[in-house]
Amino acid sequence: MQECYIKDFPDKIDQEIIIKGWVANRRSSGKLSFLILRDGTGICQVIVEKALFPDTYSEIKKLPLESSVIIQGRVVKEDRAQGGFEVHASHVQIVHVSDEFPIGKKEHGPDFLLKNRHLWLRTPRQIAIMRIRDALIRHIRTYFYTNDFTLIDSPILTTTCGEDTSSLFSIDYFDLGKAYLSQTGQLYLEAAISGLGKVYCFGPTFRAERSKTRRHLTEFWMIEGEMAFYDHKQNLDLQEDFVSYIVQNTIRDKAQELAVLERDLAPLKKIEAPFNRISYDEALDILHKNGSNIEWGSDLGGDDETVITRLFDKPVFIESYPKKTKAFYMKQDPARPECVLCADLLAPEGYGEIIGGSQREDNLDILMQSITDNGLDPERYDWYLDLRRYGSVPHSGFGLGLERTLTWICGLTHLRETIPFPRMIYRAYP
RNA sequence: UCCUCGGUAGCUCAAUCGGCAGAGCGGGUGGCUGUUAACCACUAGGUUGGGGGUUCAAGUCCCUCCCGGGGAGCCA
């Protein structure tokens, strides 16, 4: 007698095995009951014959969905069964008889599902998304590992910030006053490149923006890379290589899960370097020809991005934004001081921004000026300014939003399904 | 913070002009020896988000509060 997982059934044909799991669905037909069992590796059908269970059949037949059970039985190849195999039960142990499970077989609304996120995670679609998320994360880490990056875990509690303080969650930090939940690890990565060359971090990021859209979470996961001696162009070359790698490897590994989501893989298979590159000025031209009256100097809005991504079947970089629309640390373009050497990467099919990146300002005086121009306190950034005092080098980096990337790969309409327990402006439960 | 849509049975929704509050799924009971969101019959299930108002009469109209969805701004 051997305990096994459903995924191992092809090697267990006609053997007596034990599996442990949950009743995902149940049907009966007179003297025969079909339990659809989920064990964390797959789904299979268990046949319970009334004749073999004279005392317990009536209870087994009425087992509520999501009851947990241990089944002993024989694995049989059966084309009529989902997955091609089924188990003919010889023994059924009921571990727990479930209360009536709130999530049924019909559709539910978003409020109900999000309130029941802890239970929603058991359903086939959510299981598929979590497996794709796992694969995506693994390929991201592998890419960095195989390209000579070192992982640097940046702090979650910080007193310096990358953007402005209005979008930070603050907490009381003992006698030192306010500390903030990290909004980016970038400044710390910049400190690490002088010792390690190429580094990355991958951790939770917190934004207290009162955003209320399908593209925003208050807590999300961001992957940031930072590379010494990389200029703006090398930065983009690396980003498109990186994104191509993670997309191709993820869709190759998780074709089955993407099929559950009914994701059309054709657009994703085209995602290979080189990507499209247009300047902010060119983006404005495109928008003007499409009826927009956006003025030079304004940041692009979500609708603007959608218009642009629809024109390309691959991701598109938008380069050289006006300096005033971007963060203080981005490098001023020597040829055009009113612009910075940066680029956002927009995913196709209308998904929009998944990466923000830039070459960083390595000149001490210009950086100091930017900090004061942005109303920030130079004293708090003294350690960051030190990086421009001791062997300053040209360097660049970028940040990729994990959930946005996953939303695109999975073809979802809302990124809240891509994180196990989403944190949103009006929702922090469960 | 602003704009917009919504809240009716456990869930998803319907209810015409203001005129008896309904269906499917889920639950319960029974039936069926190969089901695939199984099926068939019967059955229980309601403070129509809260409060106030107009009216002979309010799920429906008005005021107000609460909760949520989508979007804007901002960003990944």
PDB file of N, CA, C and O (backbone and C1' of nucleotides) in Angstrom, chain B residues 15-36:
ATOM      1  P     A B  15     -35.956  43.822 -14.090  1.00  0.00           P
ATOM      2  O5'   A B  15     -37.268  43.514 -13.235  1.00  0.00           O
ATOM      3  C5'   A B  15     -38.431  42.991 -13.860  1.00  0.00           C
ATOM      4  C4'   A B  15     -39.516  42.809 -12.835  1.00  0.00           C
ATOM      5  C3'   A B  15     -39.909  44.078 -12.054  1.00  0.00           C
ATOM      6  O3'   A B  15     -40.796  44.904 -12.786  1.00  0.00           O
ATOM      7  C1'   A B  15     -39.604  42.290 -10.548  1.00  0.00           C
ATOM      8  P     U B  16     -40.886  46.438 -12.368  1.00  0.00           P
ATOM      9  O5'   U B  16     -41.384  47.211 -13.655  1.00  0.00           O
ATOM     10  C5'   U B  16     -40.485  47.429 -14.763  1.00  0.00           C
ATOM     11  C4'   U B  16     -41.293  47.782 -15.995  1.00  0.00           C
ATOM     12  C3'   U B  16     -42.454  48.741 -15.743  1.00  0.00           C
ATOM     13  O3'   U B  16     -42.648  49.575 -16.873  1.00  0.00           O
ATOM     14  C1'   U B  16     -43.271  46.716 -16.632  1.00  0.00           C
ATOM     15  P     C B  17     -42.026  51.035 -16.939  1.00  0.00           P
ATOM     16  O5'   C B  17     -43.053  51.918 -16.111  1.00  0.00           O
ATOM     17  C5'   C B  17     -42.756  53.292 -15.900  1.00  0.00           C
ATOM     18  C4'   C B  17     -43.880  53.951 -15.140  1.00  0.00           C
ATOM     19  C3'   C B  17     -44.130  53.360 -13.747  1.00  0.00           C
ATOM     20  O3'   C B  17     -44.483  54.409 -12.857  1.00  0.00           O
ATOM     21  C1'   C B  17     -46.095  53.173 -15.067  1.00  0.00           C
ATOM     22  P     G B  18     -43.353  54.910 -11.844  1.00  0.00           P
ATOM     23  O5'   G B  18     -43.755  54.210 -10.462  1.00  0.00           O
ATOM     24  C5'   G B  18     -43.126  52.989 -10.052  1.00  0.00           C
ATOM     25  C4'   G B  18     -43.966  52.291  -9.016  1.00  0.00           C
ATOM     26  C3'   G B  18     -45.358  51.874  -9.484  1.00  0.00           C
ATOM     27  O3'   G B  18     -45.744  50.698  -8.785  1.00  0.00           O
ATOM     28  C1'   G B  18     -45.542  53.260  -7.633  1.00  0.00           C
ATOM     29  P     G B  19     -45.944  49.314  -9.623  1.00  0.00           P
ATOM     30  O5'   G B  19     -47.043  48.563  -8.747  1.00  0.00           O
ATOM     31  C5'   G B  19     -46.724  48.124  -7.408  1.00  0.00           C
ATOM     32  C4'   G B  19     -47.910  47.390  -6.816  1.00  0.00           C
ATOM     33  C3'   G B  19     -48.574  46.393  -7.763  1.00  0.00           C
ATOM     34  O3'   G B  19     -49.084  45.312  -7.002  1.00  0.00           O
ATOM     35  C1'   G B  19     -50.132  48.084  -7.172  1.00  0.00           C
ATOM     36  P     C B  20     -48.200  43.976  -6.764  1.00  0.00           P
ATOM     37  O5'   C B  20     -49.139  43.138  -5.774  1.00  0.00           O
ATOM     38  C5'   C B  20     -49.262  43.499  -4.405  1.00  0.00           C
ATOM     39  C4'   C B  20     -49.228  42.257  -3.546  1.00  0.00           C
ATOM     40  C3'   C B  20     -47.957  41.412  -3.702  1.00  0.00           C
ATOM     41  O3'   C B  20     -47.617  40.829  -2.443  1.00  0.00           O
ATOM     42  C1'   C B  20     -49.839  40.126  -4.321  1.00  0.00           C
ATOM     43  P     A B  21     -46.271  41.272  -1.682  1.00  0.00           P
ATOM     44  O5'   A B  21     -45.076  40.522  -2.438  1.00  0.00           O
ATOM     45  C5'   A B  21     -44.860  40.741  -3.821  1.00  0.00           C
ATOM     46  C4'   A B  21     -43.618  40.070  -4.312  1.00  0.00           C
ATOM     47  C3'   A B  21     -43.396  38.609  -3.899  1.00  0.00           C
ATOM     48  O3'   A B  21     -44.170  37.764  -4.723  1.00  0.00           O
ATOM     49  C1'   A B  21     -41.366  39.857  -3.781  1.00  0.00           C
ATOM     50  P     G B  22     -44.031  36.135  -4.776  1.00  0.00           P
ATOM     51  O5'   G B  22     -42.876  35.872  -5.829  1.00  0.00           O
ATOM     52  C5'   G B  22     -42.633  34.567  -6.282  1.00  0.00           C
ATOM     53  C4'   G B  22     -41.758  34.641  -7.512  1.00  0.00           C
ATOM     54  C3'   G B  22     -40.653  33.579  -7.573  1.00  0.00           C
ATOM     55  O3'   G B  22     -41.149  32.344  -8.062  1.00  0.00           O
ATOM     56  C1'   G B  22     -39.762  35.701  -8.119  1.00  0.00           C
ATOM     57  P     A B  23     -40.369  30.988  -7.813  1.00  0.00           P
ATOM     58  O5'   A B  23     -39.156  31.075  -8.841  1.00  0.00           O
ATOM     59  C5'   A B  23     -39.395  30.916 -10.234  1.00  0.00           C
ATOM     60  C4'   A B  23     -38.118  31.099 -11.016  1.00  0.00           C
ATOM     61  C3'   A B  23     -36.980  30.135 -10.671  1.00  0.00           C
ATOM     62  O3'   A B  23     -37.143  28.888 -11.306  1.00  0.00           O
ATOM     63  C1'   A B  23     -36.149  32.350 -10.840  1.00  0.00           C
ATOM     64  P     G B  24     -36.446  27.563 -10.740  1.00  0.00           P
ATOM     65  O5'   G B  24     -34.907  27.779 -11.063  1.00  0.00           O
ATOM     66  C5'   G B  24     -34.426  27.647 -12.403  1.00  0.00           C
ATOM     67  C4'   G B  24     -32.960  28.018 -12.444  1.00  0.00           C
ATOM     68  C3'   G B  24     -32.062  27.242 -11.482  1.00  0.00           C
ATOM     69  O3'   G B  24     -31.670  25.981 -11.996  1.00  0.00           O
ATOM     70  C1'   G B  24     -31.597  29.553 -11.309  1.00  0.00           C
ATOM     71  P     C B  25     -31.384  24.758 -11.014  1.00  0.00           P
ATOM     72  O5'   C B  25     -30.089  25.207 -10.188  1.00  0.00           O
ATOM     73  C5'   C B  25     -28.807  25.182 -10.786  1.00  0.00           C
ATOM     74  C4'   C B  25     -27.797  25.879  -9.912  1.00  0.00           C
ATOM     75  C3'   C B  25     -27.569  25.265  -8.529  1.00  0.00           C
ATOM     76  O3'   C B  25     -26.702  24.135  -8.566  1.00  0.00           O
ATOM     77  C1'   C B  25     -27.795  27.605  -8.326  1.00  0.00           C
ATOM     78  P     G B  26     -26.928  22.908  -7.569  1.00  0.00           P
ATOM     79  O5'   G B  26     -26.646  23.552  -6.138  1.00  0.00           O
ATOM     80  C5'   G B  26     -25.327  23.893  -5.730  1.00  0.00           C
ATOM     81  C4'   G B  26     -25.358  24.591  -4.397  1.00  0.00           C
ATOM     82  C3'   G B  26     -26.075  23.842  -3.278  1.00  0.00           C
ATOM     83  O3'   G B  26     -25.261  22.835  -2.695  1.00  0.00           O
ATOM     84  C1'   G B  26     -26.820  26.061  -3.308  1.00  0.00           C
ATOM     85  P     G B  27     -25.912  21.469  -2.193  1.00  0.00           P
ATOM     86  O5'   G B  27     -26.838  21.947  -0.989  1.00  0.00           O
ATOM     87  C5'   G B  27     -26.261  22.501   0.177  1.00  0.00           C
ATOM     88  C4'   G B  27     -27.325  22.753   1.214  1.00  0.00           C
ATOM     89  C3'   G B  27     -28.247  21.578   1.508  1.00  0.00           C
ATOM     90  O3'   G B  27     -27.648  20.638   2.379  1.00  0.00           O
ATOM     91  C1'   G B  27     -29.530  23.545   1.262  1.00  0.00           C
ATOM     92  P     G B  28     -27.977  19.088   2.226  1.00  0.00           P
ATOM     93  O5'   G B  28     -29.501  19.012   2.680  1.00  0.00           O
ATOM     94  C5'   G B  28     -29.866  19.265   4.027  1.00  0.00           C
ATOM     95  C4'   G B  28     -31.352  19.086   4.192  1.00  0.00           C
ATOM     96  C3'   G B  28     -31.903  17.761   3.648  1.00  0.00           C
ATOM     97  O3'   G B  28     -31.755  16.715   4.585  1.00  0.00           O
ATOM     98  C1'   G B  28     -33.240  19.551   2.874  1.00  0.00           C
ATOM     99  P     U B  29     -31.548  15.218   4.054  1.00  0.00           P
ATOM    100  O5'   U B  29     -32.972  14.849   3.441  1.00  0.00           O
ATOM    101  C5'   U B  29     -34.097  14.701   4.293  1.00  0.00           C
ATOM    102  C4'   U B  29     -35.314  14.344   3.481  1.00  0.00           C
ATOM    103  C3'   U B  29     -35.147  13.186   2.501  1.00  0.00           C
ATOM    104  O3'   U B  29     -35.211  11.915   3.116  1.00  0.00           O
ATOM    105  C1'   U B  29     -36.246  14.975   1.419  1.00  0.00           C
ATOM    106  P     G B  30     -34.316  10.721   2.502  1.00  0.00           P
ATOM    107  O5'   G B  30     -35.010  10.417   1.110  1.00  0.00           O
ATOM    108  C5'   G B  30     -36.249   9.716   1.078  1.00  0.00           C
ATOM    109  C4'   G B  30     -36.866   9.773  -0.292  1.00  0.00           C
ATOM    110  C3'   G B  30     -36.108   9.061  -1.417  1.00  0.00           C
ATOM    111  O3'   G B  30     -36.221   7.649  -1.361  1.00  0.00           O
ATOM    112  C1'   G B  30     -36.914  11.134  -2.185  1.00  0.00           C
ATOM    113  P     G B  31     -35.051   6.758  -2.018  1.00  0.00           P
ATOM    114  O5'   G B  31     -35.201   7.027  -3.589  1.00  0.00           O
ATOM    115  C5'   G B  31     -36.363   6.581  -4.277  1.00  0.00           C
ATOM    116  C4'   G B  31     -36.314   6.975  -5.729  1.00  0.00           C
ATOM    117  C3'   G B  31     -35.114   6.447  -6.515  1.00  0.00           C
ATOM    118  O3'   G B  31     -35.275   5.088  -6.874  1.00  0.00           O
ATOM    119  C1'   G B  31     -35.488   8.719  -7.060  1.00  0.00           C
ATOM    120  P     C B  32     -34.002   4.093  -6.849  1.00  0.00           P
ATOM    121  O5'   C B  32     -33.230   4.476  -8.188  1.00  0.00           O
ATOM    122  C5'   C B  32     -33.852   4.286  -9.455  1.00  0.00           C
ATOM    123  C4'   C B  32     -33.049   4.973 -10.528  1.00  0.00           C
ATOM    124  C3'   C B  32     -31.561   4.610 -10.571  1.00  0.00           C
ATOM    125  O3'   C B  32     -31.337   3.384 -11.256  1.00  0.00           O
ATOM    126  C1'   C B  32     -31.799   6.957 -10.694  1.00  0.00           C
ATOM    127  P     U B  33     -30.355   2.249 -10.622  1.00  0.00           P
ATOM    128  O5'   U B  33     -28.974   2.501 -11.391  1.00  0.00           O
ATOM    129  C5'   U B  33     -28.224   3.656 -11.124  1.00  0.00           C
ATOM    130  C4'   U B  33     -26.859   3.511 -11.731  1.00  0.00           C
ATOM    131  C3'   U B  33     -26.874   3.066 -13.184  1.00  0.00           C
ATOM    132  O3'   U B  33     -25.827   3.760 -13.841  1.00  0.00           O
ATOM    133  C1'   U B  33     -25.578   1.570 -11.899  1.00  0.00           C
ATOM    134  P     G B  34     -25.909   4.203 -15.372  1.00  0.00           P
ATOM    135  O5'   G B  34     -24.474   4.866 -15.416  1.00  0.00           O
ATOM    136  C5'   G B  34     -24.144   5.916 -14.522  1.00  0.00           C
ATOM    137  C4'   G B  34     -22.991   6.666 -15.123  1.00  0.00           C
ATOM    138  C3'   G B  34     -22.887   6.496 -16.643  1.00  0.00           C
ATOM    139  O3'   G B  34     -22.359   7.678 -17.188  1.00  0.00           O
ATOM    140  C1'   G B  34     -20.903   5.778 -15.605  1.00  0.00           C
ATOM    141  P     U B  35     -23.265   8.639 -18.108  1.00  0.00           P
ATOM    142  O5'   U B  35     -23.343   9.945 -17.202  1.00  0.00           O
ATOM    143  C5'   U B  35     -24.340  10.041 -16.193  1.00  0.00           C
ATOM    144  C4'   U B  35     -23.774  10.783 -15.024  1.00  0.00           C
ATOM    145  C3'   U B  35     -23.089  12.095 -15.394  1.00  0.00           C
ATOM    146  O3'   U B  35     -24.042  13.121 -15.542  1.00  0.00           O
ATOM    147  C1'   U B  35     -21.755  10.874 -13.850  1.00  0.00           C
ATOM    148  P     U B  36     -23.716  14.334 -16.536  1.00  0.00           P
ATOM    149  O5'   U B  36     -22.523  15.081 -15.778  1.00  0.00           O
ATOM    150  C5'   U B  36     -22.155  16.384 -16.115  1.00  0.00           C
ATOM    151  C4'   U B  36     -20.702  16.611 -15.811  1.00  0.00           C
ATOM    152  C3'   U B  36     -19.996  17.360 -16.934  1.00  0.00           C
ATOM    153  O3'   U B  36     -19.209  18.396 -16.397  1.00  0.00           O
ATOM    154  C1'   U B  36     -18.844  15.331 -16.404  1.00  0.00           C
TER     155        U B  36
END
